[in-house]
Short mmCIF file of C-alpha atoms in Angstrom, two decimals:
data_model
loop_
_atom_site.label_atom_id
_atom_site.label_comp_id
_atom_site.label_asym_id
_atom_site.label_seq_id
_atom_site.Cartn_x
_atom_site.Cartn_y
_atom_site.Cartn_z
CA MET A 1 8.60 -29.01 -26.21
CA LEU A 2 11.54 -30.37 -24.22
CA SER A 3 13.92 -27.89 -25.84
CA GLN A 4 11.58 -25.00 -24.97
CA SER A 5 11.43 -26.15 -21.34
CA SER A 6 15.22 -26.43 -21.27
CA GLY A 7 15.47 -22.91 -22.72
CA VAL A 8 13.18 -21.46 -20.07
CA LEU A 9 15.08 -23.31 -17.32
CA GLY A 10 18.39 -22.07 -18.73
CA THR A 11 17.11 -18.47 -18.73
CA MET A 12 15.93 -18.78 -15.14
CA LEU A 13 19.28 -20.21 -14.04
CA SER A 14 21.32 -17.54 -15.84
CA PRO A 15 22.95 -14.81 -13.68
CA ASP A 16 20.25 -12.26 -14.62
CA GLY A 17 17.50 -14.85 -14.11
CA LEU A 18 18.77 -15.72 -10.65
CA ARG A 19 19.02 -12.04 -9.73
CA ILE A 20 15.43 -11.47 -10.85
CA ILE A 21 14.28 -14.46 -8.77
CA ALA A 22 16.19 -13.03 -5.80
CA CYS A 23 14.50 -9.65 -6.30
CA VAL A 24 11.04 -11.25 -6.46
CA VAL A 25 11.70 -13.34 -3.34
CA GLY A 26 13.23 -10.37 -1.51
CA VAL A 27 10.49 -7.83 -2.30
CA VAL A 28 7.49 -10.15 -2.04
CA GLY A 29 8.81 -12.10 0.97
CA SER A 30 9.78 -9.09 3.08
CA LEU A 31 6.63 -7.11 2.33
CA LEU A 32 4.33 -10.11 2.90
CA VAL A 33 5.93 -10.56 6.33
CA TYR A 34 5.53 -6.80 6.91
CA GLY A 35 1.84 -6.88 5.95
CA ILE A 36 0.99 -9.91 8.07
CA LEU A 37 2.80 -8.55 11.16
CA GLN A 38 1.25 -5.12 10.65
CA GLU A 39 -2.21 -6.68 10.85
CA ARG A 40 -1.25 -8.95 13.74
CA ILE A 41 0.17 -6.10 15.88
CA MET A 42 -2.67 -3.64 15.29
CA THR A 43 -5.72 -5.93 15.22
CA ARG A 44 -5.02 -8.91 17.49
CA PRO A 45 -4.80 -8.80 21.31
CA TYR A 46 -1.70 -9.73 23.31
CA SER A 47 -2.30 -11.96 26.33
CA GLY A 48 -0.69 -11.26 29.70
CA GLU A 49 -1.19 -11.27 33.44
CA GLN A 50 -3.66 -8.38 33.15
CA GLY A 51 -5.66 -10.09 30.42
CA ASP A 52 -5.87 -9.42 26.69
CA GLU A 53 -4.82 -5.96 25.47
CA PHE A 54 -4.59 -4.34 22.04
CA PHE A 55 -1.45 -2.45 20.99
CA LYS A 56 -2.53 1.16 20.31
CA PHE A 57 0.71 3.05 19.67
CA SER A 58 1.04 3.43 15.90
CA VAL A 59 3.69 6.16 16.10
CA PHE A 60 5.88 3.84 18.20
CA LEU A 61 5.92 1.45 15.23
CA VAL A 62 6.91 4.31 12.93
CA LEU A 63 9.75 5.30 15.30
CA ASN A 64 11.21 1.78 15.34
CA ASN A 65 10.90 1.42 11.55
CA ARG A 66 12.69 4.70 10.92
CA ILE A 67 15.53 4.10 13.40
CA LEU A 68 16.36 0.76 11.76
CA SER A 69 16.21 2.34 8.27
CA VAL A 70 18.62 5.10 9.38
CA CYS A 71 21.07 2.44 10.64
CA ALA A 72 20.86 0.50 7.37
CA ALA A 73 21.32 3.60 5.16
CA SER A 74 24.26 4.80 7.30
CA ILE A 75 26.04 1.45 7.01
CA ILE A 76 25.53 1.38 3.22
CA LEU A 77 26.77 4.95 2.73
CA MET A 78 29.86 4.32 4.88
CA ALA A 79 30.59 1.05 3.06
CA THR A 80 30.23 2.67 -0.37
CA ARG A 81 31.86 5.95 0.75
CA GLY A 82 28.79 7.84 -0.36
CA ASN A 83 27.80 11.35 0.63
CA VAL A 84 26.48 11.21 4.20
CA ALA A 85 26.08 14.98 4.64
CA PRO A 86 22.68 16.49 3.73
CA VAL A 87 22.54 17.66 0.11
CA ALA A 88 19.29 19.64 0.38
CA PRO A 89 18.24 22.05 3.17
CA LEU A 90 17.09 20.12 6.24
CA TYR A 91 13.64 21.69 6.16
CA LYS A 92 12.97 19.99 2.81
CA TYR A 93 13.90 16.59 4.25
CA ALA A 94 11.67 17.47 7.21
CA ALA A 95 8.71 18.26 4.92
CA VAL A 96 8.96 14.76 3.44
CA SER A 97 9.41 13.30 6.93
CA VAL A 98 6.31 14.93 8.43
CA SER A 99 4.08 13.81 5.55
CA ASN A 100 5.65 10.32 5.68
CA VAL A 101 5.04 9.96 9.45
CA LEU A 102 1.44 11.15 9.06
CA ALA A 103 0.85 8.78 6.12
CA THR A 104 2.31 5.76 7.94
CA THR A 105 0.40 6.56 11.13
CA CYS A 106 -2.87 6.82 9.19
CA GLN A 107 -2.04 3.48 7.56
CA TYR A 108 -1.52 1.72 10.91
CA GLU A 109 -4.46 3.44 12.61
CA ALA A 110 -6.82 2.50 9.77
CA LEU A 111 -6.35 -1.18 10.63
CA LYS A 112 -8.24 -0.55 13.88
CA TYR A 113 -11.34 0.34 11.86
CA VAL A 114 -11.16 -1.36 8.45
CA SER A 115 -9.91 -4.81 7.44
CA PHE A 116 -6.46 -5.39 5.97
CA PRO A 117 -7.84 -6.26 2.47
CA VAL A 118 -9.63 -2.88 2.43
CA GLN A 119 -6.45 -1.09 3.51
CA THR A 120 -4.30 -2.89 0.91
CA LEU A 121 -6.77 -2.31 -1.93
CA GLY A 122 -7.21 1.33 -0.90
CA LYS A 123 -3.44 1.84 -1.13
CA CYS A 124 -3.64 0.86 -4.81
CA ALA A 125 -5.60 4.08 -5.43
CA LYS A 126 -2.56 6.25 -4.60
CA MET A 127 -2.25 7.09 -8.32
CA ILE A 128 -4.98 9.69 -7.92
CA PRO A 129 -3.36 11.84 -5.17
CA VAL A 130 0.04 11.40 -6.85
CA MET A 131 -1.43 12.83 -10.07
CA ILE A 132 -3.03 15.72 -8.17
CA TRP A 133 0.16 16.56 -6.25
CA GLY A 134 2.24 16.08 -9.42
CA TYR A 135 0.11 18.70 -11.16
CA PHE A 136 0.50 21.27 -8.37
CA ILE A 137 4.11 20.59 -7.31
CA ASN A 138 5.82 19.55 -10.57
CA SER A 139 3.34 21.00 -13.12
CA ARG A 140 2.90 17.60 -14.73
CA ARG A 141 0.18 16.77 -17.24
CA TYR A 142 -1.49 13.37 -17.59
CA ASP A 143 -3.08 11.83 -20.68
CA GLY A 144 -6.38 10.02 -21.08
CA ALA A 145 -4.84 6.58 -20.45
CA ASP A 146 -3.49 7.62 -17.03
CA ILE A 147 -6.83 9.16 -16.05
CA SER A 148 -8.75 6.09 -17.26
CA VAL A 149 -6.57 3.72 -15.24
CA ALA A 150 -7.01 5.88 -12.12
CA ALA A 151 -10.79 5.97 -12.65
CA PHE A 152 -10.93 2.17 -13.13
CA ILE A 153 -8.98 1.62 -9.90
CA THR A 154 -11.31 4.00 -8.05
CA LEU A 155 -14.36 2.15 -9.39
CA GLY A 156 -12.91 -1.22 -8.29
CA CYS A 157 -12.22 0.13 -4.77
CA THR A 158 -15.74 1.58 -4.59
CA ILE A 159 -17.32 -1.77 -5.57
CA PHE A 160 -15.15 -3.50 -2.95
CA ALA A 161 -16.32 -1.07 -0.24
CA LEU A 162 -20.02 -1.19 -1.15
CA TYR A 163 -20.58 -4.94 -1.51
CA GLY A 164 -19.25 -6.46 1.70
CA ASP A 165 -18.14 -5.99 5.27
CA VAL A 166 -15.10 -3.68 5.41
CA SER A 167 -14.78 -3.25 9.18
CA SER A 168 -11.86 -4.53 11.22
CA LYS A 169 -12.29 -7.29 13.79
CA ALA A 170 -10.46 -5.04 16.24
CA SER A 171 -13.20 -2.43 15.92
CA THR A 172 -15.79 -2.44 18.72
CA SER A 173 -17.04 1.15 18.69
CA GLY A 174 -20.08 0.88 16.47
CA ALA A 175 -21.17 1.30 12.87
CA ASN A 176 -19.35 4.59 12.21
CA THR A 177 -15.91 3.04 12.64
CA SER A 178 -15.72 1.91 8.99
CA THR A 179 -16.35 5.49 7.86
CA TYR A 180 -13.61 6.71 10.21
CA GLY A 181 -11.27 4.02 8.85
CA VAL A 182 -11.96 5.09 5.26
CA GLY A 183 -11.22 8.68 6.34
CA LEU A 184 -7.85 7.53 7.70
CA MET A 185 -7.14 5.75 4.42
CA LEU A 186 -7.93 8.95 2.50
CA GLY A 187 -5.53 10.76 4.83
CA TYR A 188 -2.90 8.11 4.10
CA LEU A 189 -3.37 8.49 0.34
CA GLY A 190 -3.13 12.29 0.51
CA PHE A 191 0.00 12.40 2.68
CA ASP A 192 1.67 9.50 0.86
CA GLY A 193 0.99 11.15 -2.51
CA PHE A 194 2.69 14.33 -1.28
CA THR A 195 5.62 12.31 0.12
CA SER A 196 6.43 10.49 -3.12
CA THR A 197 5.91 13.60 -5.29
CA PHE A 198 8.14 15.81 -3.11
CA GLN A 199 10.79 13.06 -2.91
CA ASP A 200 10.85 12.98 -6.71
CA LYS A 201 11.30 16.77 -6.73
CA LEU A 202 14.26 16.48 -4.33
CA PHE A 203 15.93 13.78 -6.45
CA LYS A 204 15.69 15.92 -9.58
CA GLY A 205 16.44 19.26 -7.94
CA TYR A 206 19.54 18.23 -5.97
CA GLN A 207 20.87 15.15 -7.83
CA MET A 208 21.07 13.32 -4.50
CA GLU A 209 21.83 9.66 -3.92
CA THR A 210 18.97 7.38 -2.92
CA TYR A 211 20.60 6.42 0.38
CA ASN A 212 21.39 10.05 1.18
CA GLN A 213 17.69 10.87 1.03
CA MET A 214 16.87 7.66 2.88
CA ILE A 215 19.13 8.49 5.84
CA TRP A 216 18.04 12.11 6.28
CA VAL A 217 14.32 11.62 5.66
CA ASN A 218 14.28 8.70 8.11
CA THR A 219 16.35 10.66 10.66
CA CYS A 220 13.84 13.51 10.54
CA SER A 221 10.96 11.01 10.66
CA ALA A 222 12.45 9.37 13.76
CA ALA A 223 12.77 12.81 15.41
CA VAL A 224 9.18 13.75 14.51
CA SER A 225 7.91 10.38 15.82
CA PHE A 226 9.82 10.74 19.10
CA LEU A 227 8.54 14.31 19.67
CA TRP A 228 5.00 13.14 18.90
CA LEU A 229 5.25 10.28 21.41
CA PHE A 230 6.89 12.53 24.01
CA SER A 231 4.33 15.34 23.61
CA ASP A 232 1.31 13.17 24.42
CA SER A 233 3.16 10.99 26.98
CA SER A 234 2.44 7.86 24.95
CA ILE A 235 6.09 6.81 24.77
CA GLY A 236 5.96 5.77 28.43
CA GLN A 237 2.68 3.94 27.86
CA ALA A 238 4.19 2.14 24.87
CA PHE A 239 7.16 0.92 26.93
CA ASP A 240 4.78 -0.11 29.73
CA PHE A 241 2.84 -2.20 27.20
CA VAL A 242 6.08 -3.79 25.99
CA GLY A 243 6.97 -4.58 29.60
CA ARG A 244 3.63 -6.35 30.11
CA HIS A 245 3.75 -8.07 26.70
CA PRO A 246 7.40 -8.65 25.62
CA LYS A 247 6.24 -10.55 22.53
CA VAL A 248 5.03 -7.31 20.94
CA MET A 249 8.63 -6.00 20.83
CA TYR A 250 9.70 -9.18 19.06
CA ASP A 251 6.94 -8.62 16.48
CA ILE A 252 7.87 -4.93 16.12
CA MET A 253 11.55 -5.75 15.46
CA ILE A 254 10.63 -8.30 12.78
CA LEU A 255 8.17 -5.78 11.29
CA SER A 256 10.87 -3.07 11.19
CA THR A 257 13.46 -5.46 9.74
CA ALA A 258 11.02 -6.60 7.04
CA SER A 259 10.22 -2.96 6.22
CA MET A 260 13.91 -2.05 5.95
CA LEU A 261 14.79 -5.10 3.83
CA GLY A 262 11.79 -4.35 1.63
CA GLN A 263 13.08 -0.81 1.01
CA LEU A 264 16.54 -2.09 0.08
CA CYS A 265 15.17 -4.81 -2.24
CA ILE A 266 12.86 -2.27 -3.91
CA LEU A 267 15.72 0.17 -4.55
CA TYR A 268 17.93 -2.62 -5.96
CA THR A 269 15.14 -3.94 -8.20
CA ILE A 270 14.35 -0.52 -9.68
CA ARG A 271 18.04 0.28 -10.25
CA GLU A 272 18.92 -3.06 -11.85
CA PHE A 273 15.75 -4.05 -13.75
CA GLY A 274 13.59 -0.96 -14.09
CA ALA A 275 10.11 0.14 -13.08
CA LEU A 276 8.14 -2.50 -15.04
CA LEU A 277 9.48 -5.50 -13.13
CA PHE A 278 9.10 -3.58 -9.87
CA ALA A 279 5.48 -2.60 -10.63
CA THR A 280 4.64 -6.18 -11.60
CA ILE A 281 6.23 -7.57 -8.43
CA MET A 282 4.47 -5.01 -6.21
CA THR A 283 1.07 -5.63 -7.83
CA THR A 284 1.50 -9.38 -7.35
CA ARG A 285 2.61 -8.85 -3.77
CA GLN A 286 -0.47 -6.74 -2.96
CA PHE A 287 -2.78 -9.40 -4.37
CA LEU A 288 -0.98 -12.13 -2.39
CA SER A 289 -1.22 -9.97 0.75
CA ILE A 290 -5.00 -9.78 0.39
CA LEU A 291 -5.21 -13.52 -0.28
CA LEU A 292 -3.03 -14.45 2.72
CA SER A 293 -4.89 -12.06 5.01
CA CYS A 294 -8.21 -13.63 4.01
CA ILE A 295 -6.81 -17.10 4.76
CA ILE A 296 -4.84 -16.35 7.97
CA PHE A 297 -7.14 -13.79 9.59
CA MET A 298 -10.41 -15.10 8.08
CA HIS A 299 -11.73 -12.11 6.13
CA PRO A 300 -14.58 -13.47 3.96
CA LEU A 301 -14.99 -11.59 0.66
CA THR A 302 -18.15 -11.48 -1.44
CA LEU A 303 -18.17 -12.27 -5.17
CA GLN A 304 -18.56 -8.55 -5.93
CA GLN A 305 -15.54 -7.75 -3.76
CA TRP A 306 -13.41 -10.27 -5.65
CA GLY A 307 -14.65 -8.64 -8.86
CA GLY A 308 -13.59 -5.20 -7.60
CA THR A 309 -10.21 -6.65 -6.59
CA CYS A 310 -9.66 -8.09 -10.08
CA MET A 311 -10.62 -4.72 -11.62
CA VAL A 312 -8.02 -2.90 -9.52
CA PHE A 313 -5.16 -5.33 -10.18
CA GLY A 314 -6.09 -5.68 -13.85
CA ALA A 315 -5.82 -1.88 -14.21
CA LEU A 316 -2.47 -1.87 -12.35
CA TYR A 317 -0.97 -4.57 -14.61
CA TYR A 318 -2.31 -2.76 -17.69
CA ASN A 319 -0.80 0.50 -16.49
CA ALA A 320 2.60 -1.13 -15.87
CA PHE A 321 2.80 -2.58 -19.38
CA ILE A 322 1.50 0.60 -21.02
CA LYS A 323 4.26 2.58 -19.33
CA ALA A 324 6.83 0.00 -20.46
CA GLY A 325 5.64 0.42 -24.05
CA ARG A 326 5.92 4.20 -23.82
CA LYS A 327 9.43 4.00 -22.39
CA ALA A 328 10.55 1.60 -25.12
CA ALA A 329 9.13 3.92 -27.81
CA LYS A 330 10.87 6.96 -26.29
CA LYS A 331 14.15 5.07 -26.05
CA SER A 332 13.87 4.07 -29.69
CA ASP A 333 13.19 7.70 -30.68
CA ALA A 334 16.10 8.86 -28.53
CA VAL A 335 18.53 6.48 -30.25
CA LYS A 336 17.25 7.47 -33.70
CA LEU A 337 17.43 11.21 -33.00
CA ASP A 338 20.64 11.33 -31.06
CA GLY A 339 22.50 8.20 -32.13
CA THR A 340 23.22 7.42 -28.48
CA GLU A 341 22.72 4.32 -26.39
CA ASP A 342 22.75 3.20 -22.77
CA GLU A 343 23.42 6.07 -20.32
CA GLU A 344 23.25 8.82 -22.94
CA SER A 345 19.92 7.59 -24.29
CA ASP A 346 18.61 7.33 -20.73
CA LYS A 347 19.48 11.00 -20.21
CA LEU A 348 17.61 11.94 -23.38
CA ILE A 349 14.64 9.82 -22.28
CA ALA A 350 14.58 11.68 -18.96
CA LYS A 351 14.38 14.97 -20.88
CA LEU A 352 11.56 13.62 -23.07
CA GLU A 353 9.66 12.37 -20.02
CA ARG A 354 9.82 15.81 -18.38
#
């Protein structure tokens, strides 16, 4: 028993073990901070000389997030001497940017009408729009296991919505606000599904670096956000709010920093350890986000809602390990057929997966 414990400890303290721990801490820590601050900014009032006021400028949050991400990607590309110039036509980066800004805005706006646990659980259902967009944009086909997992997640989200209060504490406009919030979440899922699917198409079609796409998509997103704020005169109102409540800018900067660090940790985790570890970390992080939100912001959940939550996360873990098994089988077949390993087998796997 002692030798087993020593073996586990030795594995954890090995270079790879320490890097995995760093990835878990980086991804989970940054995104938990992001989730908590997102809820705090959008659903809790800021006190000032003119009384309590709610922050209402979702696109202003998007603008700050994207500007910081552009700065981070630029520094990385200059440090690594990567390709800073756009690889694809700018209008294709812009297509991703517009859908990304709309998705993020819907995500923030939804918190005015539905609780954070509802928003987080709803985001788990993004498999469905990704599958739909994947069919139309990339002509992909999905098997029965993928469809079953998506259906199970949808059922869990439906149970969660039907058997408890899903409204946000910031909502004061009546009973229809929850329905409006769910509509915003559906908008988020649709736009986010298009964003990720089209990003995948750009990666494969132009062989671009991750940070190259990151800098140009975020640059376009920042431009779209600024034009949006300028067109409806809300950029001045946002700065006026910051002037009355300076603490909100402090929260926004931490939110943007957490979002940027989360992106970098996610990219590093996927590159170094693959999609399975990343999917497991993200699923755990989403569950912890719901748990912390319930504790910090006092969202009581019914027994049925906890059951729906377990259904969703159970399906996500199952899906992650099923995909890992498929990838291992394909890699084994690739080595047997081609006699190659490492990078060459990965190339063959990519062909098999297409």
